[in-house]
Amino acid sequence: MAETKSLIPPAAAPHVLIFPIPAQGHINSMLKLAELLCLSGINVTFVNTQQNHSRLLSFADVQSRFGQFPGFCFETIPDGVSASISSPEDLLTDLFDRLKNVIKPGFRELLTSNRLNSDARGPVSCIIADGVLGFAIDVAEDLGIPCISFRTISACCVWIFFCTQKLVENGDIPFKDEDMDRLITSVPEMESFLRCRDLPSLYRTKDVSSPSLDFVNTETLYSGRAAAHLINTFDDIEAPILSQLRSYWPYLYTIGPLNALLDNLRSRTSSLPVSSNASLYAEDRSCMSWLDRQPEKSVVYVSFGSIAMVSREQWFEIWYGLVNSSYRFLWVRRPDSLITKDDEESHIQAELVDATKERGYTVDWAPQEEVLNHPAVGGFFTHSGWNSTLESMVAGVPMVCWPYLGDQQINSRYVSEVWKIGLDMKDNCNRVTVENLIRDMMNDKREELMQSTGKIAKMARKSVSPDGSSDRNYEALLEFIRKSC
């Protein structure tokens, strides 16, 4: 990748509009892509929903981070956020409704109005849209410009989406609860290890005509019309799946791990900071000082991401398991993560509070990439979100996986059974299991896990290094954008 000489795009530079789904993980990875493009001399407009943009301005460093790029700007559209969400089903239903009734018309109005036409950077010449925002392809076709689809999830999950019709025809879905460990044989490359419980969460419906499956089928059909496709992954870890996808998507660019690719390009530009955040929550950096006081590789980092919700019973089972494991832990307990709110201090067992004071630390939100790369962190108890999984890979930190929704179920299976860099606690949450898996990760199975995580970390770093697979793919993407626009 060529060294960046200037932050000012040339006059004839393409103008790319980037549009993520309004969720922390999607915004995070697509902002990284936006920064990469800015560093490469591309004009970028980043579209957020109004509420998320307000939160970014409050809690992230986006103003100072992107203020250095004359060719960058933010735009907002309405979001139609609901007052409260209490379950994965409600979350998906709410998202589908908002996409259809609020976000879709807001996006079309933005692109077809005069809001962007007076921009000195010229009209939008390319759209990079989240891979499940198929309506962006319609808008791009109306404007006569290319639309690139960006899948922020794992390639293995994308491939399962492609195989939805096969799953229905083979009778693999819908399935009964008691069949959760039955092998699924209708997804090529996964026949030997994919179980019902490892399918993405939306397949746990009892009805093949459910809105969630209809959404997957519709967006998969839409995706074939995109001019090109991006996935935040790297060739070495998902090669068999990527080979399958490339038979459908000839212009498929794997440019991950994006956090590592961006760090590499930043390091060649001394005027730019090497760290940044795109958080929709206020980070509590006191946890970094606490980590500085802990022995090397002694701490379990616990975080279930920006969406997962935990019942009061699960909360206590996890807490007991962490305490009983006898290991130090840093626990991110997001304020809006509890399904029930009856967790007054009087209900909390004194023994848990005392044990946590001894060897635990809790915060509402943490600078995760920094935490995972801190020398005191020896393991990650995670929800298996794809950003978190990639960040853990790059840092060389083994995982205990407790997936919640979306692609997290299949990610956790790959972590444990294919890449051998963690342990899967799927569909199970009791203190004994938590305790045993934490001890396995930190001690009993430590050596074999560290051998695998070290190998994967080396692959990840190689992929983003000069002339690595993701570095080359990113250069090819730039060429595609410049020629197409």
Coordinates of C-alpha atoms in Angstrom, one line a residue:
M1 CA 0.0 0.0 0.0
A2 CA 1.5 3.4 -1.0
E3 CA 2.4 5.8 1.7
T4 CA -0.1 8.7 2.1
K5 CA 1.5 12.0 1.2
S6 CA -1.5 14.4 1.7
L7 CA -4.8 14.4 3.5
I8 CA -6.4 16.6 0.8
P9 CA -8.0 14.6 -1.9
P10 CA -7.3 15.6 -5.5
A11 CA -10.0 17.6 -7.3
A12 CA -11.1 14.6 -9.4
A13 CA -11.2 12.2 -6.4
P14 CA -14.3 9.9 -6.2
H15 CA -17.0 10.8 -3.7
V16 CA -18.0 7.7 -1.7
L17 CA -21.1 7.6 0.5
I18 CA -20.9 5.1 3.3
F19 CA -24.1 3.9 5.0
P20 CA -24.2 1.4 7.9
I21 CA -27.0 -0.2 9.8
P22 CA -27.6 1.9 13.0
A23 CA -25.8 -0.4 15.4
Q24 CA -22.5 0.0 17.2
G25 CA -20.6 -2.9 15.6
H26 CA -21.6 -1.9 12.1
I27 CA -20.8 1.8 12.6
N28 CA -17.5 0.8 14.2
S29 CA -16.2 -1.2 11.2
M30 CA -17.6 1.1 8.6
L31 CA -16.0 4.2 10.2
K32 CA -12.7 2.3 10.0
L33 CA -13.3 1.8 6.3
A34 CA -14.2 5.5 6.0
E35 CA -10.9 6.5 7.6
L36 CA -9.0 4.2 5.3
L37 CA -10.5 5.7 2.2
C38 CA -9.8 9.2 3.5
L39 CA -6.2 8.3 4.1
S40 CA -6.1 7.1 0.5
G41 CA -7.4 10.4 -1.0
I42 CA -11.1 9.5 -1.4
N43 CA -13.9 12.0 -0.5
V44 CA -16.3 10.4 2.0
T45 CA -19.7 11.2 3.3
F46 CA -20.7 9.0 6.2
V47 CA -24.5 8.6 6.9
N48 CA -25.7 8.1 10.5
T49 CA -29.1 8.1 12.0
Q50 CA -29.7 11.2 14.1
Q51 CA -29.6 9.5 17.5
N52 CA -26.4 7.6 16.8
H53 CA -24.7 10.6 15.4
S54 CA -25.5 12.6 18.5
R55 CA -24.0 9.8 20.6
L56 CA -20.9 9.6 18.5
L57 CA -20.3 13.3 19.0
S58 CA -20.8 12.9 22.7
F59 CA -18.7 9.8 23.4
A60 CA -16.3 9.2 20.5
D61 CA -13.4 11.2 19.0
V62 CA -14.9 11.5 15.6
Q63 CA -14.6 15.3 15.4
S64 CA -10.9 15.4 15.9
R65 CA -10.3 12.1 14.1
F66 CA -12.2 13.1 10.9
G67 CA -11.6 16.9 11.1
Q68 CA -8.2 16.2 9.6
F69 CA -9.8 15.2 6.3
P70 CA -11.1 18.1 4.2
G71 CA -12.8 15.6 2.0
F72 CA -14.9 14.0 4.8
C73 CA -18.3 14.9 6.2
F74 CA -21.2 13.4 8.2
E75 CA -24.8 13.4 7.2
T76 CA -27.8 12.2 9.2
I77 CA -31.2 10.7 8.5
P78 CA -34.1 10.0 10.9
D79 CA -33.9 6.8 13.0
G80 CA -37.4 6.2 14.5
V81 CA -35.9 4.6 17.6
S82 CA -38.3 2.7 19.8
A83 CA -38.6 3.5 23.5
S84 CA -37.6 0.1 24.8
I85 CA -36.4 -3.3 23.6
S86 CA -36.5 -6.3 25.9
S87 CA -35.7 -9.4 23.8
P88 CA -33.8 -10.4 20.6
E89 CA -37.1 -10.9 18.9
D90 CA -38.2 -7.4 19.7
L91 CA -34.8 -6.1 18.6
L92 CA -35.0 -7.6 15.2
T93 CA -38.7 -6.7 14.7
D94 CA -38.0 -3.1 15.7
L95 CA -35.0 -2.9 13.3
F96 CA -37.0 -4.3 10.3
D97 CA -39.8 -1.8 11.0
R98 CA -37.4 1.1 11.2
L99 CA -35.5 0.1 8.1
K100 CA -38.8 -0.1 6.1
N101 CA -40.7 2.8 7.5
V102 CA -38.1 5.4 8.5
I103 CA -34.6 4.8 7.4
K104 CA -35.3 3.7 3.8
P105 CA -37.3 6.8 2.9
G106 CA -34.9 9.0 4.8
F107 CA -31.9 7.6 2.8
R108 CA -33.7 8.0 -0.5
E109 CA -34.6 11.6 0.3
L110 CA -31.0 12.4 1.3
L111 CA -29.6 11.1 -2.1
T112 CA -32.3 12.5 -4.3
S113 CA -32.6 15.9 -2.7
N114 CA -30.3 18.9 -3.1
R115 CA -28.6 18.3 0.3
L116 CA -25.4 16.8 -1.3
N117 CA -25.5 18.5 -4.7
S118 CA -24.0 21.8 -3.5
D119 CA -21.0 20.0 -1.9
A120 CA -17.7 21.3 -3.3
R121 CA -16.5 17.7 -3.4
G122 CA -18.9 16.9 -6.3
P123 CA -21.8 14.6 -6.4
V124 CA -21.8 11.2 -4.8
S125 CA -20.1 8.8 -7.3
C126 CA -20.3 5.5 -5.4
I127 CA -22.3 4.1 -2.4
I128 CA -20.9 1.6 0.0
A129 CA -23.9 0.3 2.0
D130 CA -24.3 -2.2 4.7
G131 CA -24.8 -5.7 3.2
V132 CA -28.4 -5.9 4.5
L133 CA -29.5 -2.5 3.2
G134 CA -30.5 -3.7 -0.3
F135 CA -32.7 -0.7 -0.9
A136 CA -29.4 1.3 -1.2
I137 CA -28.8 -0.6 -4.5
D138 CA -32.1 0.6 -5.8
V139 CA -31.2 4.2 -5.0
A140 CA -27.7 3.8 -6.6
E141 CA -29.3 2.3 -9.8
D142 CA -31.7 5.3 -10.0
L143 CA -28.7 7.7 -9.7
G144 CA -26.7 5.7 -12.2
I145 CA -23.8 5.0 -9.8
P146 CA -22.3 1.8 -8.5
C147 CA -23.2 0.4 -5.1
I148 CA -20.8 -1.8 -3.2
S149 CA -22.2 -4.1 -0.5
F150 CA -20.2 -4.3 2.8
R151 CA -20.8 -7.3 5.0
T152 CA -19.7 -6.5 8.5
I153 CA -20.3 -10.1 9.7
S154 CA -18.2 -13.2 9.1
A155 CA -18.0 -14.8 5.7
C156 CA -19.2 -18.1 7.2
C157 CA -22.4 -16.4 8.3
V158 CA -22.9 -14.8 4.9
W159 CA -22.5 -18.3 3.3
I160 CA -25.2 -19.7 5.6
F161 CA -27.5 -16.9 4.5
F162 CA -26.8 -18.0 0.9
C163 CA -27.8 -21.5 1.8
T164 CA -31.1 -20.6 3.4
Q165 CA -33.2 -22.1 0.6
K166 CA -31.2 -25.4 0.8
L167 CA -31.8 -25.4 4.6
V168 CA -35.6 -25.2 4.0
E169 CA -35.6 -27.8 1.2
N170 CA -33.5 -30.2 3.2
G171 CA -35.9 -29.9 6.2
D172 CA -33.1 -28.5 8.4
I173 CA -35.3 -25.5 9.3
P174 CA -37.4 -24.9 11.2
F175 CA -36.2 -27.3 13.9
K176 CA -37.4 -28.4 17.3
D177 CA -35.6 -27.4 20.5
E178 CA -34.7 -31.0 21.2
D179 CA -32.9 -31.2 17.9
M180 CA -30.4 -28.5 18.7
D181 CA -27.3 -30.9 18.5
R182 CA -28.4 -32.5 15.2
L183 CA -25.8 -32.0 12.4
I184 CA -26.7 -29.7 9.5
T185 CA -25.5 -31.2 6.2
S186 CA -26.9 -28.8 3.6
V187 CA -24.2 -26.1 4.0
P188 CA -21.1 -27.0 2.0
E189 CA -17.8 -26.7 3.9
M190 CA -19.6 -27.1 7.2
E191 CA -21.1 -30.6 7.0
S192 CA -18.8 -32.1 9.7
F193 CA -19.4 -29.7 12.6
L194 CA -22.4 -27.4 12.0
R195 CA -25.3 -28.1 14.4
C196 CA -28.7 -26.6 14.6
R197 CA -27.6 -24.6 17.6
D198 CA -24.8 -23.1 15.6
L199 CA -27.0 -21.5 12.9
P200 CA -27.5 -17.8 13.2
S201 CA -30.1 -16.9 15.8
L202 CA -32.8 -15.8 13.3
Y203 CA -33.0 -19.5 12.1
R204 CA -34.5 -20.4 15.5
T205 CA -37.9 -19.5 14.3
K206 CA -40.8 -22.0 14.2
D207 CA -42.0 -20.6 10.9
V208 CA -40.2 -20.6 7.6
S209 CA -42.3 -17.6 6.5
S210 CA -41.1 -15.5 9.5
P211 CA -40.1 -11.9 8.9
S212 CA -36.5 -12.6 9.9
L213 CA -36.0 -15.4 7.3
D214 CA -37.9 -13.4 4.7
F215 CA -35.5 -10.5 5.4
V216 CA -32.5 -12.8 4.9
N217 CA -33.8 -14.2 1.6
T218 CA -34.7 -10.7 0.3
E219 CA -31.3 -9.2 1.1
T220 CA -29.4 -12.2 -0.3
L221 CA -31.3 -11.7 -3.6
Y222 CA -30.6 -8.0 -3.5
S223 CA -26.9 -8.6 -2.9
G224 CA -26.4 -10.2 -6.4
R225 CA -27.1 -6.8 -7.9
A226 CA -24.2 -5.0 -6.1
A227 CA -21.3 -3.9 -8.2
A228 CA -18.8 -5.4 -5.7
H229 CA -18.7 -6.9 -2.2
L230 CA -16.5 -6.3 0.9
I231 CA -16.1 -8.5 3.9
N232 CA -14.2 -7.6 7.0
T233 CA -12.2 -10.9 7.1
F234 CA -8.9 -12.2 5.8
D235 CA -8.3 -15.0 3.4
D236 CA -6.3 -17.4 5.6
I237 CA -9.1 -18.0 8.1
E238 CA -12.1 -18.3 5.8
A239 CA -10.6 -19.5 2.6
P240 CA -13.0 -22.4 1.8
I241 CA -16.0 -20.2 2.4
L242 CA -14.6 -17.3 0.4
S243 CA -14.1 -19.7 -2.5
Q244 CA -17.8 -20.6 -2.4
L245 CA -18.8 -16.9 -2.2
R246 CA -16.5 -15.9 -5.1
S247 CA -18.4 -18.2 -7.4
Y248 CA -21.4 -15.8 -6.8
W249 CA -19.5 -12.6 -6.3
P250 CA -16.5 -12.2 -8.6
Y251 CA -15.7 -8.8 -7.3
L252 CA -15.3 -9.8 -3.6
Y253 CA -12.7 -7.9 -1.6
T254 CA -11.6 -9.2 1.8
I255 CA -10.0 -6.3 3.7
G256 CA -9.8 -7.4 7.3
P257 CA -9.1 -7.3 10.1
L258 CA -10.0 -3.6 9.4
N259 CA -8.7 -2.5 12.8
A260 CA -5.2 -3.9 12.0
L261 CA -5.3 -2.7 8.4
L262 CA -6.1 0.8 9.6
D263 CA -3.4 0.7 12.3
N264 CA -0.9 -0.2 9.6
L265 CA -1.8 2.7 7.3
R266 CA -2.0 5.1 10.2
S267 CA 1.5 4.1 11.3
R268 CA 2.9 5.3 8.0
T269 CA 1.3 8.7 8.5
S270 CA 3.0 10.3 11.6
S271 CA 0.6 13.2 11.8
L272 CA -2.4 11.0 12.7
P273 CA -3.1 9.4 16.0
V274 CA -2.7 5.6 16.3
S275 CA -5.7 5.1 18.4
S276 CA -9.3 6.2 18.2
N277 CA -12.8 5.1 19.1
A278 CA -16.3 5.1 17.5
S279 CA -18.2 4.4 20.7
L280 CA -21.9 5.1 21.2
Y281 CA -21.2 4.8 25.0
A282 CA -19.0 6.8 27.4
E283 CA -15.7 4.8 27.9
D284 CA -14.4 4.5 31.4
R285 CA -10.7 4.6 31.1
S286 CA -10.1 4.0 34.8
C287 CA -10.0 0.3 33.9
M288 CA -6.7 0.9 32.1
S289 CA -5.1 2.1 35.3
W290 CA -6.5 -0.9 37.1
L291 CA -5.1 -3.2 34.4
D292 CA -1.7 -1.5 34.9
R293 CA -1.6 -2.9 38.5
Q294 CA -2.3 -6.5 37.6
P295 CA 0.2 -9.3 36.8
E296 CA 0.8 -10.3 33.2
K297 CA -1.9 -12.5 31.5
S298 CA -3.8 -12.7 34.8
V299 CA -7.1 -10.9 33.9
V300 CA -10.2 -12.2 32.1
Y301 CA -11.8 -9.5 30.1
V302 CA -15.6 -9.8 30.1
S303 CA -17.8 -8.0 27.6
F304 CA -21.0 -9.0 25.7
G305 CA -21.0 -6.1 23.3
S306 CA -23.5 -3.3 22.6
I307 CA -26.7 -5.2 22.1
A308 CA -26.8 -8.4 24.3
M309 CA -29.3 -8.3 27.1
V310 CA -28.7 -10.4 30.3
S311 CA -31.4 -11.5 32.7
R312 CA -30.8 -11.0 36.5
E313 CA -30.4 -14.8 36.9
Q314 CA -27.8 -15.0 34.1
W315 CA -26.0 -12.0 35.6
F316 CA -25.6 -13.7 38.9
E317 CA -24.6 -17.0 37.4
I318 CA -21.9 -15.3 35.4
W319 CA -20.8 -13.3 38.4
Y320 CA -20.5 -16.4 40.7
G321 CA -18.7 -18.3 37.9
L322 CA -16.1 -15.5 37.6
V323 CA -15.6 -15.2 41.3
N324 CA -15.4 -19.0 41.9
S325 CA -12.8 -19.3 39.1
S326 CA -10.4 -17.4 41.4
Y327 CA -9.1 -15.3 38.4
R328 CA -9.0 -11.6 38.2
F329 CA -11.6 -10.1 35.9
L330 CA -12.5 -6.8 34.2
W331 CA -16.2 -6.8 33.5
V332 CA -18.0 -4.4 31.1
R333 CA -21.6 -4.2 32.4
R334 CA -23.4 -2.0 30.0
P335 CA -26.1 0.0 31.8
D336 CA -28.9 -1.0 29.4
S337 CA -27.9 -4.7 29.2
L338 CA -30.1 -5.9 32.1
I339 CA -33.5 -7.2 31.0
T340 CA -34.9 -6.7 34.5
K341 CA -34.1 -3.7 36.6
D342 CA -34.6 -5.1 40.0
D343 CA -30.9 -5.5 40.9
E344 CA -30.8 -3.1 43.8
E345 CA -27.7 -3.3 46.0
S346 CA -29.7 -5.0 48.8
H347 CA -30.2 -8.1 46.5
I348 CA -26.5 -8.5 45.8
Q349 CA -24.9 -11.2 47.8
A350 CA -22.2 -9.7 50.1
E351 CA -19.7 -12.5 49.2
L352 CA -19.8 -11.5 45.5
V353 CA -19.2 -7.8 46.3
D354 CA -16.3 -8.6 48.6
A355 CA -14.7 -11.0 46.1
T356 CA -15.0 -8.5 43.3
K357 CA -13.3 -5.8 45.4
E358 CA -10.4 -8.2 45.8
R359 CA -9.8 -9.3 42.2
G360 CA -12.5 -7.8 40.0
Y361 CA -13.2 -4.4 38.4
T362 CA -16.4 -3.3 36.6
V363 CA -17.1 -0.5 34.2
D364 CA -20.1 0.6 32.0
W365 CA -17.9 0.6 28.9
A366 CA -14.3 0.1 28.0
P367 CA -11.8 0.9 25.2
Q368 CA -11.9 -2.7 24.0
E369 CA -9.0 -2.8 21.6
E370 CA -6.7 -1.2 24.1
V371 CA -7.9 -3.7 26.8
L372 CA -7.4 -6.7 24.6
N373 CA -3.8 -5.6 23.8
H374 CA -2.9 -4.9 27.4
P375 CA -0.3 -7.3 28.8
A376 CA -2.4 -8.0 31.9
V377 CA -5.3 -9.5 29.8
G378 CA -5.0 -13.3 29.4
G379 CA -8.5 -14.2 28.1
F380 CA -11.8 -12.8 26.7
F381 CA -15.2 -13.9 27.8
T382 CA -17.2 -12.6 24.8
H383 CA -20.5 -12.6 23.0
S384 CA -18.7 -13.6 19.8
G385 CA -19.6 -10.5 17.8
W386 CA -17.5 -10.4 14.6
N387 CA -15.6 -7.2 15.5
S388 CA -14.8 -8.6 19.0
T389 CA -13.7 -11.9 17.5
L390 CA -11.3 -10.2 15.0
E391 CA -9.9 -7.9 17.6
S392 CA -9.2 -10.9 19.9
M393 CA -7.6 -12.7 17.0
V394 CA -5.3 -9.7 16.2
A395 CA -4.4 -9.4 19.9
G396 CA -3.7 -13.2 20.3
V397 CA -6.2 -13.6 23.2
P398 CA -8.1 -16.8 23.6
M399 CA -11.9 -16.7 24.1
V400 CA -14.8 -18.2 26.0
C401 CA -17.8 -17.6 23.8
W402 CA -21.4 -16.9 25.0
P403 CA -23.2 -15.8 21.8
Y404 CA -26.4 -13.9 21.9
L405 CA -27.8 -13.2 18.4
G406 CA -27.1 -12.8 14.7
D407 CA -23.8 -14.3 13.4
Q408 CA -22.5 -14.8 16.9
Q409 CA -23.7 -18.5 17.1
I410 CA -21.7 -19.5 14.0
N411 CA -18.7 -17.4 15.0
S412 CA -18.5 -19.2 18.3
R413 CA -18.6 -22.6 16.6
Y414 CA -15.7 -21.6 14.3
V415 CA -13.7 -20.2 17.2
S416 CA -14.0 -23.5 19.1
E417 CA -14.1 -26.2 16.4
V418 CA -12.3 -24.8 13.4
W419 CA -9.8 -22.2 14.5
K420 CA -9.3 -23.8 18.0
I421 CA -8.8 -20.4 19.6
G422 CA -11.5 -20.6 22.2
L423 CA -14.2 -22.5 24.0
D424 CA -18.0 -22.4 23.2
M425 CA -20.5 -21.9 26.0
K426 CA -23.5 -21.5 23.7
D427 CA -27.0 -21.9 25.1
N428 CA -25.6 -22.5 28.6
C429 CA -25.3 -20.1 31.5
N430 CA -24.6 -21.6 34.9
R431 CA -21.9 -20.8 37.4
V432 CA -20.2 -24.2 37.2
T433 CA -19.9 -24.0 33.5
V434 CA -18.6 -20.4 33.6
E435 CA -16.1 -21.4 36.3
N436 CA -14.8 -24.5 34.5
L437 CA -14.4 -22.8 31.1
I438 CA -12.6 -19.8 32.6
R439 CA -10.2 -22.2 34.3
D440 CA -9.8 -24.1 31.0
M441 CA -9.0 -20.9 29.1
M442 CA -6.6 -19.5 31.7
N443 CA -4.9 -22.8 32.8
D444 CA -6.0 -26.3 32.0
K445 CA -6.2 -25.9 28.2
R446 CA -4.1 -22.8 28.0
E447 CA -1.1 -24.2 26.1
E448 CA -3.1 -25.6 23.2
L449 CA -5.2 -22.5 23.0
M450 CA -2.2 -20.2 23.0
Q451 CA -0.5 -22.2 20.2
S452 CA -3.6 -21.6 18.0
T453 CA -4.1 -18.0 18.9
G454 CA -0.5 -17.2 18.2
K455 CA -0.8 -18.8 14.8
I456 CA -4.0 -16.9 14.0
A457 CA -2.6 -13.6 15.2
K458 CA 0.4 -14.1 13.0
M459 CA -1.9 -14.8 10.0
A460 CA -3.9 -11.7 10.8
R461 CA -0.9 -9.4 11.0
K462 CA 0.6 -10.9 7.8
S463 CA -2.7 -10.3 5.9
V464 CA -2.6 -6.5 6.5
S465 CA 1.2 -6.1 6.1
P466 CA 2.6 -4.7 2.8
D467 CA 1.7 -7.1 0.0
G468 CA -0.4 -9.2 2.4
S469 CA -3.8 -10.5 1.1
S470 CA -5.9 -7.9 2.7
D471 CA -3.5 -5.1 1.8
R472 CA -3.6 -6.2 -1.8
N473 CA -7.3 -6.5 -1.8
Y474 CA -7.7 -3.0 -0.4
E475 CA -5.5 -1.7 -3.2
A476 CA -7.7 -3.5 -5.7
L477 CA -10.8 -2.0 -4.1
L478 CA -9.3 1.5 -4.5
E479 CA -8.7 0.8 -8.2
F480 CA -12.2 -0.5 -8.6
I481 CA -13.7 2.6 -7.0
R482 CA -11.5 5.0 -9.1
K483 CA -12.3 3.2 -12.4
S484 CA -16.0 2.8 -11.6
C485 CA -16.5 6.4 -10.6

